[in-house]
Coordinates of C-alpha atoms and ligand atoms in Angstrom, one line a residue:
M140 CA 177.5 131.9 -46.3
S141 CA 178.2 131.4 -50.0
A142 CA 175.8 129.5 -52.0
G143 CA 178.6 126.5 -52.4
R144 CA 179.7 126.9 -48.7
F145 CA 178.1 124.4 -46.0
D146 CA 178.5 123.7 -42.5
V147 CA 179.4 119.6 -43.5
A148 CA 180.4 117.8 -46.6
V149 CA 179.4 114.4 -46.4
I150 CA 181.5 111.8 -49.1
G151 CA 180.0 108.4 -49.9
A152 CA 175.9 108.3 -49.7
G153 CA 175.9 104.7 -48.0
A154 CA 174.8 103.4 -44.8
A155 CA 176.8 105.8 -42.8
G156 CA 177.1 108.8 -44.6
M157 CA 173.5 108.9 -45.2
M158 CA 173.1 108.3 -41.3
A159 CA 175.4 111.2 -40.5
A160 CA 174.0 113.7 -42.9
A161 CA 170.1 112.6 -42.1
V162 CA 171.1 113.0 -38.4
A163 CA 173.5 116.5 -38.7
G164 CA 170.8 117.9 -41.2
Q165 CA 167.6 117.8 -39.0
R166 CA 169.5 119.3 -36.1
G167 CA 169.5 122.3 -38.5
L168 CA 173.1 121.7 -40.4
R169 CA 173.7 122.7 -43.8
V170 CA 174.9 119.1 -45.4
V171 CA 175.8 118.0 -48.8
L172 CA 176.4 114.4 -49.6
V173 CA 178.3 113.8 -52.7
E174 CA 178.1 110.4 -54.0
H175 CA 180.1 109.5 -57.3
A176 CA 177.9 106.5 -58.0
A177 CA 174.9 107.3 -60.5
K178 CA 173.0 104.3 -58.2
L179 CA 172.3 105.1 -54.9
A180 CA 173.5 102.8 -52.0
E181 CA 173.9 100.0 -54.1
K182 CA 175.7 98.1 -51.1
I183 CA 172.2 98.1 -49.1
R184 CA 170.2 97.1 -52.3
I185 CA 172.2 93.6 -52.7
S186 CA 173.0 92.9 -48.8
G187 CA 171.4 89.8 -47.4
G188 CA 170.6 88.3 -50.6
G189 CA 168.5 92.0 -51.6
R190 CA 166.5 91.7 -48.2
C191 CA 169.6 93.6 -46.0
N192 CA 170.2 92.0 -42.7
F193 CA 170.0 95.7 -41.2
T194 CA 171.4 94.7 -37.9
N195 CA 172.0 92.0 -35.2
I196 CA 169.7 92.1 -31.8
G197 CA 172.8 90.6 -30.2
T198 CA 176.1 93.1 -31.3
T199 CA 178.5 93.7 -28.8
P200 CA 181.8 95.0 -29.5
A201 CA 183.0 91.2 -29.2
N202 CA 181.8 91.0 -33.0
F203 CA 184.0 93.0 -34.0
L204 CA 187.9 93.0 -35.1
S205 CA 189.8 95.8 -34.7
Q206 CA 193.4 97.2 -33.7
N207 CA 192.1 99.2 -31.0
P208 CA 189.3 96.6 -30.0
N209 CA 187.5 99.3 -27.5
F210 CA 187.1 102.2 -30.2
C211 CA 183.4 101.0 -31.1
R212 CA 181.8 100.3 -27.5
S213 CA 180.7 104.0 -27.1
A214 CA 179.2 104.3 -30.4
L215 CA 177.4 101.0 -30.0
A216 CA 176.0 101.8 -26.9
A217 CA 174.7 105.1 -27.7
Y218 CA 173.0 103.8 -30.6
T219 CA 171.6 100.4 -30.3
P220 CA 170.0 98.0 -32.6
R221 CA 167.1 98.3 -30.8
D222 CA 167.3 102.4 -31.7
F223 CA 167.9 101.7 -35.3
I224 CA 164.8 98.7 -34.9
D225 CA 162.5 101.8 -34.1
L226 CA 163.7 103.8 -37.0
V227 CA 162.9 101.2 -39.4
E228 CA 159.2 100.7 -37.4
K229 CA 158.6 104.4 -37.9
H230 CA 158.9 104.1 -41.7
G231 CA 156.4 101.2 -41.6
I232 CA 159.1 98.7 -42.7
R233 CA 158.3 95.0 -41.6
W234 CA 160.8 92.9 -40.6
H235 CA 162.2 89.2 -39.3
E236 CA 164.8 87.7 -37.3
K237 CA 166.0 84.7 -39.4
H238 CA 168.9 83.4 -37.5
R239 CA 171.1 83.9 -34.3
G240 CA 169.7 87.5 -33.6
Q241 CA 170.5 88.6 -37.6
L242 CA 167.1 90.9 -38.9
F243 CA 165.7 91.1 -41.9
C244 CA 163.3 93.2 -43.9
D245 CA 160.1 91.3 -45.0
D246 CA 160.0 92.6 -48.5
S247 CA 163.0 94.3 -49.9
S248 CA 166.5 96.0 -49.0
E249 CA 165.2 98.9 -51.1
S250 CA 162.9 99.9 -48.3
I251 CA 166.1 100.7 -46.1
I252 CA 167.3 102.6 -49.0
E253 CA 164.2 104.9 -49.1
L254 CA 163.9 105.4 -45.2
L255 CA 167.8 106.4 -45.6
K256 CA 166.7 109.0 -48.2
R257 CA 163.7 110.3 -46.8
E258 CA 165.9 110.8 -43.5
C259 CA 167.9 112.8 -45.6
D260 CA 165.2 114.9 -46.9
M261 CA 163.9 115.5 -43.3
G262 CA 167.6 117.3 -43.0
R263 CA 167.0 119.2 -46.0
V264 CA 170.3 117.7 -47.3
A265 CA 172.0 118.3 -50.4
W266 CA 172.8 116.0 -53.1
R267 CA 176.0 116.2 -55.6
M268 CA 175.3 113.1 -57.1
P269 CA 176.8 111.6 -59.6
C270 CA 179.8 113.5 -58.8
S271 CA 183.5 112.9 -58.1
V272 CA 186.3 114.6 -56.3
A273 CA 189.2 115.3 -58.3
E274 CA 191.2 117.2 -55.3
L275 CA 190.6 117.7 -51.7
E276 CA 192.3 120.3 -49.5
H277 CA 192.1 122.4 -46.0
D278 CA 192.5 126.0 -46.3
K279 CA 192.6 127.9 -43.4
T280 CA 188.9 127.5 -42.7
D281 CA 187.3 125.2 -44.9
F282 CA 187.8 121.6 -46.7
V283 CA 187.5 122.4 -50.3
L284 CA 186.5 119.5 -52.6
R285 CA 187.1 120.4 -56.4
T286 CA 184.5 118.3 -57.6
S287 CA 183.0 117.4 -61.6
L288 CA 180.0 119.2 -60.2
G289 CA 182.2 122.6 -59.3
E290 CA 183.9 123.4 -56.0
I291 CA 182.5 122.8 -52.9
R292 CA 183.3 124.2 -49.2
A293 CA 182.6 122.9 -46.4
A294 CA 183.6 123.8 -42.4
Q295 CA 183.7 119.9 -41.5
L296 CA 184.2 117.1 -43.7
V297 CA 182.8 113.5 -43.3
L298 CA 184.1 110.4 -44.9
A299 CA 181.7 108.0 -45.5
C300 CA 183.4 106.2 -48.7
G301 CA 183.1 102.6 -47.1
G302 CA 185.7 100.0 -47.9
M303 CA 187.4 98.1 -51.2
A304 CA 184.9 95.5 -51.0
I305 CA 183.1 94.8 -54.6
P306 CA 184.8 97.8 -56.7
Q307 CA 182.2 96.5 -59.6
L308 CA 179.8 98.6 -57.6
G309 CA 182.1 101.8 -56.9
A310 CA 183.9 101.0 -53.7
T311 CA 186.9 102.6 -54.1
D312 CA 190.1 103.5 -51.3
F313 CA 189.5 106.5 -51.4
A314 CA 188.9 107.6 -47.6
L315 CA 192.1 105.7 -46.9
K316 CA 194.0 108.3 -49.5
V317 CA 192.6 111.2 -48.1
A318 CA 193.1 109.9 -44.3
R319 CA 197.0 109.4 -45.2
Q320 CA 196.8 113.4 -46.9
F321 CA 195.9 114.5 -43.4
G322 CA 198.8 112.5 -41.4
L323 CA 196.2 109.7 -40.2
K324 CA 197.3 106.3 -40.2
V325 CA 196.1 103.1 -41.9
V326 CA 195.8 99.6 -40.8
E327 CA 196.7 97.1 -43.8
P328 CA 193.0 96.5 -45.2
R329 CA 192.4 93.1 -46.7
P330 CA 189.3 91.4 -47.9
A331 CA 187.4 89.7 -45.3
L332 CA 184.1 87.6 -45.0
V333 CA 185.5 86.3 -48.4
P334 CA 186.0 82.8 -49.7
L335 CA 189.1 81.2 -49.4
T336 CA 190.9 79.6 -52.2
F337 CA 193.5 77.1 -52.8
D338 CA 196.4 75.3 -54.5
P339 CA 194.3 74.3 -58.2
E340 CA 196.5 71.1 -58.5
H341 CA 195.2 69.9 -55.1
W342 CA 191.9 71.3 -54.9
K343 CA 190.9 69.3 -58.2
A344 CA 189.4 66.1 -56.1
F345 CA 187.4 68.5 -53.7
G346 CA 186.2 71.1 -56.6
A347 CA 184.3 67.8 -57.8
L348 CA 182.1 68.5 -54.7
S349 CA 181.2 72.2 -55.7
G350 CA 177.6 72.9 -54.3
V351 CA 178.1 70.0 -51.0
A352 CA 177.2 72.2 -48.1
L353 CA 177.2 70.8 -44.4
E354 CA 177.3 72.5 -41.1
V355 CA 180.9 72.7 -39.6
G356 CA 182.8 73.8 -36.8
V357 CA 185.6 76.3 -38.1
T358 CA 188.7 77.4 -36.4
G359 CA 191.3 80.0 -37.7
G360 CA 193.5 82.7 -36.4
Q361 CA 196.5 83.0 -34.2
G362 CA 196.6 84.1 -30.3
K363 CA 194.2 86.5 -29.2
G364 CA 192.7 86.9 -32.9
R365 CA 191.6 82.8 -32.9
A366 CA 188.2 82.6 -33.6
E367 CA 186.0 79.4 -33.5
F368 CA 182.2 79.3 -35.7
L369 CA 179.8 76.6 -35.8
E370 CA 178.0 77.4 -39.4
D371 CA 177.5 76.5 -42.7
L372 CA 180.2 74.9 -45.3
L373 CA 179.9 75.3 -48.8
F374 CA 182.9 73.7 -51.6
T375 CA 183.3 75.9 -54.8
H376 CA 185.1 74.9 -57.7
R377 CA 188.0 77.1 -56.0
G378 CA 187.9 76.8 -52.6
L379 CA 185.5 77.0 -49.6
S380 CA 182.3 79.3 -49.2
G381 CA 179.6 79.6 -46.9
P382 CA 179.1 81.3 -43.6
A383 CA 181.7 79.5 -41.8
I384 CA 184.5 80.1 -44.3
L385 CA 183.1 84.2 -44.8
Q386 CA 183.5 84.0 -40.9
I387 CA 187.0 82.5 -40.4
S388 CA 188.6 84.4 -43.1
S389 CA 188.4 87.9 -41.0
F390 CA 190.8 86.1 -38.8
W391 CA 192.8 84.4 -41.1
N392 CA 196.2 85.3 -42.0
P393 CA 198.4 83.9 -45.1
G394 CA 200.0 80.6 -44.8
E395 CA 198.1 80.0 -41.9
P396 CA 196.2 76.7 -41.8
I397 CA 192.3 76.6 -40.8
T398 CA 190.9 73.5 -39.3
L399 CA 187.6 72.2 -39.7
D400 CA 185.2 70.0 -37.2
L401 CA 183.3 68.0 -40.6
A402 CA 181.0 66.3 -37.6
P403 CA 180.5 69.2 -34.7
G404 CA 179.0 68.0 -31.9
R405 CA 179.2 64.5 -32.1
D406 CA 182.3 61.9 -30.9
L407 CA 183.1 59.8 -34.1
E408 CA 185.2 58.1 -32.3
R409 CA 183.5 56.2 -30.0
E410 CA 180.3 56.0 -32.6
L411 CA 182.7 54.0 -35.0
L412 CA 183.7 52.0 -32.7
V413 CA 180.8 50.8 -31.2
A414 CA 179.5 50.5 -34.6
K415 CA 182.1 48.7 -35.8
P416 CA 181.6 44.6 -34.5
G417 CA 179.7 42.2 -37.1
N418 CA 179.3 45.4 -39.3
R419 CA 179.3 44.1 -43.1
Q420 CA 178.8 48.2 -44.4
Q421 CA 181.5 49.6 -46.5
L422 CA 183.4 52.6 -44.8
N423 CA 182.1 54.7 -47.5
S424 CA 178.5 53.9 -46.9
V425 CA 178.4 54.4 -43.3
L426 CA 180.3 57.9 -44.1
S427 CA 177.5 58.7 -45.8
D428 CA 175.1 58.0 -43.1
L429 CA 176.8 60.9 -42.0
W430 CA 177.3 63.5 -44.8
P431 CA 176.5 63.6 -48.3
R432 CA 177.5 60.4 -50.4
R433 CA 179.7 62.5 -52.8
L434 CA 181.7 64.3 -50.1
A435 CA 182.2 60.6 -47.9
E436 CA 183.6 59.3 -51.1
Q437 CA 185.6 61.8 -52.2
W438 CA 186.7 62.7 -48.5
L439 CA 187.8 59.2 -47.7
S440 CA 189.8 58.8 -51.1
N441 CA 191.7 62.3 -51.4
V442 CA 192.3 63.2 -47.3
D443 CA 196.1 63.1 -46.5
G444 CA 196.8 60.2 -44.3
V445 CA 194.0 58.2 -45.4
E446 CA 195.3 54.7 -47.0
H447 CA 194.4 53.8 -50.6
G448 CA 191.6 51.5 -50.8
V449 CA 190.0 52.1 -47.0
T450 CA 186.7 53.3 -49.1
S451 CA 185.7 49.8 -49.9
L452 CA 186.9 48.2 -46.5
R453 CA 184.2 46.5 -44.5
M454 CA 183.6 48.3 -40.8
A455 CA 184.4 44.4 -39.3
D456 CA 188.0 44.7 -40.8
A457 CA 188.5 47.8 -40.6
P458 CA 191.4 48.4 -37.5
D459 CA 190.3 50.3 -34.6
R460 CA 193.3 52.5 -35.0
L461 CA 192.5 53.2 -38.4
L462 CA 188.6 54.4 -37.0
R463 CA 190.3 56.0 -34.5
R464 CA 192.4 58.3 -37.5
L465 CA 189.6 58.7 -39.3
A466 CA 187.5 59.9 -36.7
G467 CA 190.3 62.7 -35.7
Q468 CA 190.7 63.4 -38.9
I469 CA 186.9 64.2 -39.7
H470 CA 186.9 66.2 -36.3
R471 CA 190.2 67.8 -37.1
W472 CA 190.8 68.3 -41.0
S473 CA 193.4 71.0 -41.3
L474 CA 194.3 72.9 -44.6
T475 CA 195.9 75.9 -45.5
P476 CA 194.5 78.1 -48.1
T477 CA 196.4 79.6 -50.9
G478 CA 194.4 82.7 -50.8
T479 CA 190.9 84.8 -50.8
A480 CA 189.0 85.1 -53.7
G481 CA 189.4 88.7 -53.2
Y482 CA 187.6 92.1 -53.0
K483 CA 185.6 90.8 -56.2
K484 CA 183.6 88.6 -53.6
A485 CA 184.1 90.0 -50.4
E486 CA 181.5 91.6 -48.3
V487 CA 183.9 94.1 -46.3
M488 CA 187.3 95.4 -46.0
R489 CA 189.2 94.3 -42.9
G490 CA 191.6 97.1 -41.6
G491 CA 191.1 100.8 -42.4
V492 CA 192.0 104.2 -40.6
D493 CA 193.6 103.7 -37.5
T494 CA 190.7 104.3 -35.1
R495 CA 193.5 105.5 -32.6
G496 CA 193.8 108.7 -34.3
L497 CA 190.0 109.0 -33.7
D498 CA 188.1 110.5 -31.1
Q499 CA 185.3 107.5 -30.2
K500 CA 182.4 109.7 -29.2
T501 CA 182.5 111.9 -32.2
M502 CA 184.5 109.9 -34.7
Q503 CA 186.9 113.2 -35.2
A504 CA 190.1 112.9 -36.2
K505 CA 192.4 114.0 -33.2
A506 CA 194.8 115.5 -35.2
V507 CA 192.6 117.3 -37.6
P508 CA 189.6 119.1 -36.2
G509 CA 186.9 119.0 -38.2
L510 CA 187.4 115.8 -40.2
Y511 CA 185.4 112.4 -39.3
I512 CA 185.4 109.4 -40.7
V513 CA 182.3 106.7 -40.1
G514 CA 181.8 103.2 -41.2
E515 CA 183.6 100.4 -43.2
A516 CA 186.5 102.6 -43.9
L517 CA 187.4 102.7 -40.6
D518 CA 189.3 99.7 -38.5
V519 CA 186.0 98.2 -37.0
T520 CA 185.0 95.0 -38.9
G521 CA 182.0 93.2 -37.8
W522 CA 181.3 89.9 -38.4
L523 CA 178.8 88.3 -40.8
G524 CA 175.1 88.7 -39.5
G525 CA 174.3 92.3 -39.4
Y526 CA 177.0 93.8 -37.3
N527 CA 178.6 95.8 -40.0
F528 CA 175.4 98.2 -40.5
Q529 CA 174.5 98.2 -37.2
W530 CA 178.5 99.7 -37.2
A531 CA 177.6 102.3 -39.9
W532 CA 174.6 103.2 -38.2
A533 CA 176.1 103.6 -35.2
S534 CA 179.4 105.8 -36.1
G535 CA 177.1 107.5 -38.6
M536 CA 174.6 108.5 -35.7
A537 CA 177.6 109.5 -33.3
C538 CA 179.1 111.6 -35.9
G539 CA 176.1 113.1 -37.0
R540 CA 175.3 113.9 -33.3
A541 CA 178.9 116.0 -33.0
L542 CA 179.0 118.1 -36.1
Q543 CA 178.2 122.2 -35.4
A544 CA 177.2 124.7 -37.4
K545 CA 179.9 126.7 -38.1
Ligands
FAD100 C1 177.5 91.4 -51.0 C2 177.1 92.2 -49.7 C3 176.5 92.1 -49.1 C4 176.4 92.3 -47.6 N1 175.3 91.8 -46.7 C5 175.3 92.9 -45.4 C6 174.0 92.4 -44.7 O1 173.3 91.6 -44.8 N2 174.3 92.8 -43.1 C7 175.4 93.8 -43.2 O2 175.5 94.5 -42.0 N3 176.2 94.2 -43.9 C8 176.6 93.8 -45.1 N4 177.6 94.0 -46.0 C9 178.4 95.3 -45.6 C10 178.1 96.3 -45.6 O3 177.3 96.5 -47.2 C11 179.1 97.2 -45.6 O4 179.6 97.1 -44.4 C12 178.2 99.0 -45.5 O5 177.8 99.3 -46.6 C13 179.2 99.8 -45.2 O6 179.0 100.9 -45.2 P1 179.5 102.1 -45.2 O7 178.0 103.4 -45.5 O8 180.8 102.7 -44.7 O9 179.6 101.9 -46.8 P2 179.1 101.6 -48.1 O10 178.0 101.5 -47.6 O11 180.0 101.1 -48.9 O12 178.9 103.6 -48.7 C14 180.1 104.1 -49.3 C15 179.7 105.3 -50.3 O13 180.8 105.8 -50.9 C16 180.7 106.1 -51.8 N5 182.1 106.2 -52.4 C17 183.3 105.4 -52.4 N6 184.3 106.0 -53.0 C18 183.9 107.2 -53.2 C19 184.5 108.5 -53.8 N7 185.6 108.5 -53.8 N8 184.0 109.8 -54.0 C20 182.7 109.5 -53.6 N9 181.7 108.6 -53.4 C21 182.3 107.6 -53.3 C22 180.2 104.6 -52.7 O14 180.0 104.5 -54.1 C23 179.2 104.2 -51.7 O15 177.8 104.5 -52.2 C24 177.4 93.1 -47.1 C25 178.3 93.9 -48.0 C26 178.2 93.2 -49.3 C27 179.1 93.8 -50.5

């Protein structure tokens, strides 16, 4: 084997790429990892508010969106959250569960990057970083990469370049371009786990609520792609954010409404009618017992269909039908976003390389022997809560175990 030739070239030293490279290297394969950024694994570093929500102990295939929903089953079953926790503990990293099965580092996400780096070192992985790939082709035996650090030849190629979220950290559509170059199909990519925005004129009044947060039920999407979450909502100057909105954004399609239940788990109609007789409180102060005062006031004066002047109406004077309608609107506030905050603010990309062209046990392209694709570049998108890293580890592991010495 010549000095510039490897069994495997992995492009992208993020979560999935380092996992695949380390596993293949530790099996004795000659692996080179090519990364164009100057700083390693920036997305891991900023993830989970700097503590990396590295997995979710409740992970199942149902926590992922894909046009081919069964594709992720095999890899997720072969490498579980428990397997990654064992690796985390082997490296002495302390962790805790925060919320609904989400596991975070006690200290810093840096420790996960260190873990992956050490695992790569154990596999004697060669690094080319920072290094950009100008051209890529396959001759009769090898993938040939023309890079800023010279030519690299490898019998197998792993695309681990992630998705397009946060381009300011080096995210690109490189994996999609290369996949297309080799004849693979791509499911239309879109920003996901992303804030939703509204018409600036219409949103002016609610923009004043920027910073207000509350727990809501949220529903969105259509048909089989319909979903419902109970999470926190955050008002922003341009629209809505917070976990509830990030979750539903992955299911939302342009032009569709989302529905918010602003008082989840309560029967507001009954509560208002029971509270009415002889009650001299104004409507807005009754709602202020339920919500932040700013929200109660803005909502009563700005939601379509609520008559002007009801804010200061006394409960005892409010007609039952008005209270019923108010309760209905609070439990089912339907609003249509005009768009998303885009890849700059998205946590992930939805869509990606169509998995129907890949083997689900190995991540190898069926029509292009030797070409593997892992992680977020694939059309497998996890919910918010540690699922996307679990997919990166599991798909990287499946690929790392399948690569061969050539
Ligand atoms: C703000 C934020 C917070 C997040 N928090 C969480 C969390 O807590 N839990 C969770 O599960 N998920 C989280 N995610 C999602 C998670 O980071 C990704 O799903 C995961 O990193 C995907 O792994 P990957 O290896 O496929 O891609 P990445 O980790 O993105 O790695 C891809 C690598 O490829 C490199 N690359 C790209 N193009 C090229 C090229 N042309 N040449 C060479 N290299 C290239 C990139 O620089 C990068 O290093 C978060 C995402 C963001 C943006």
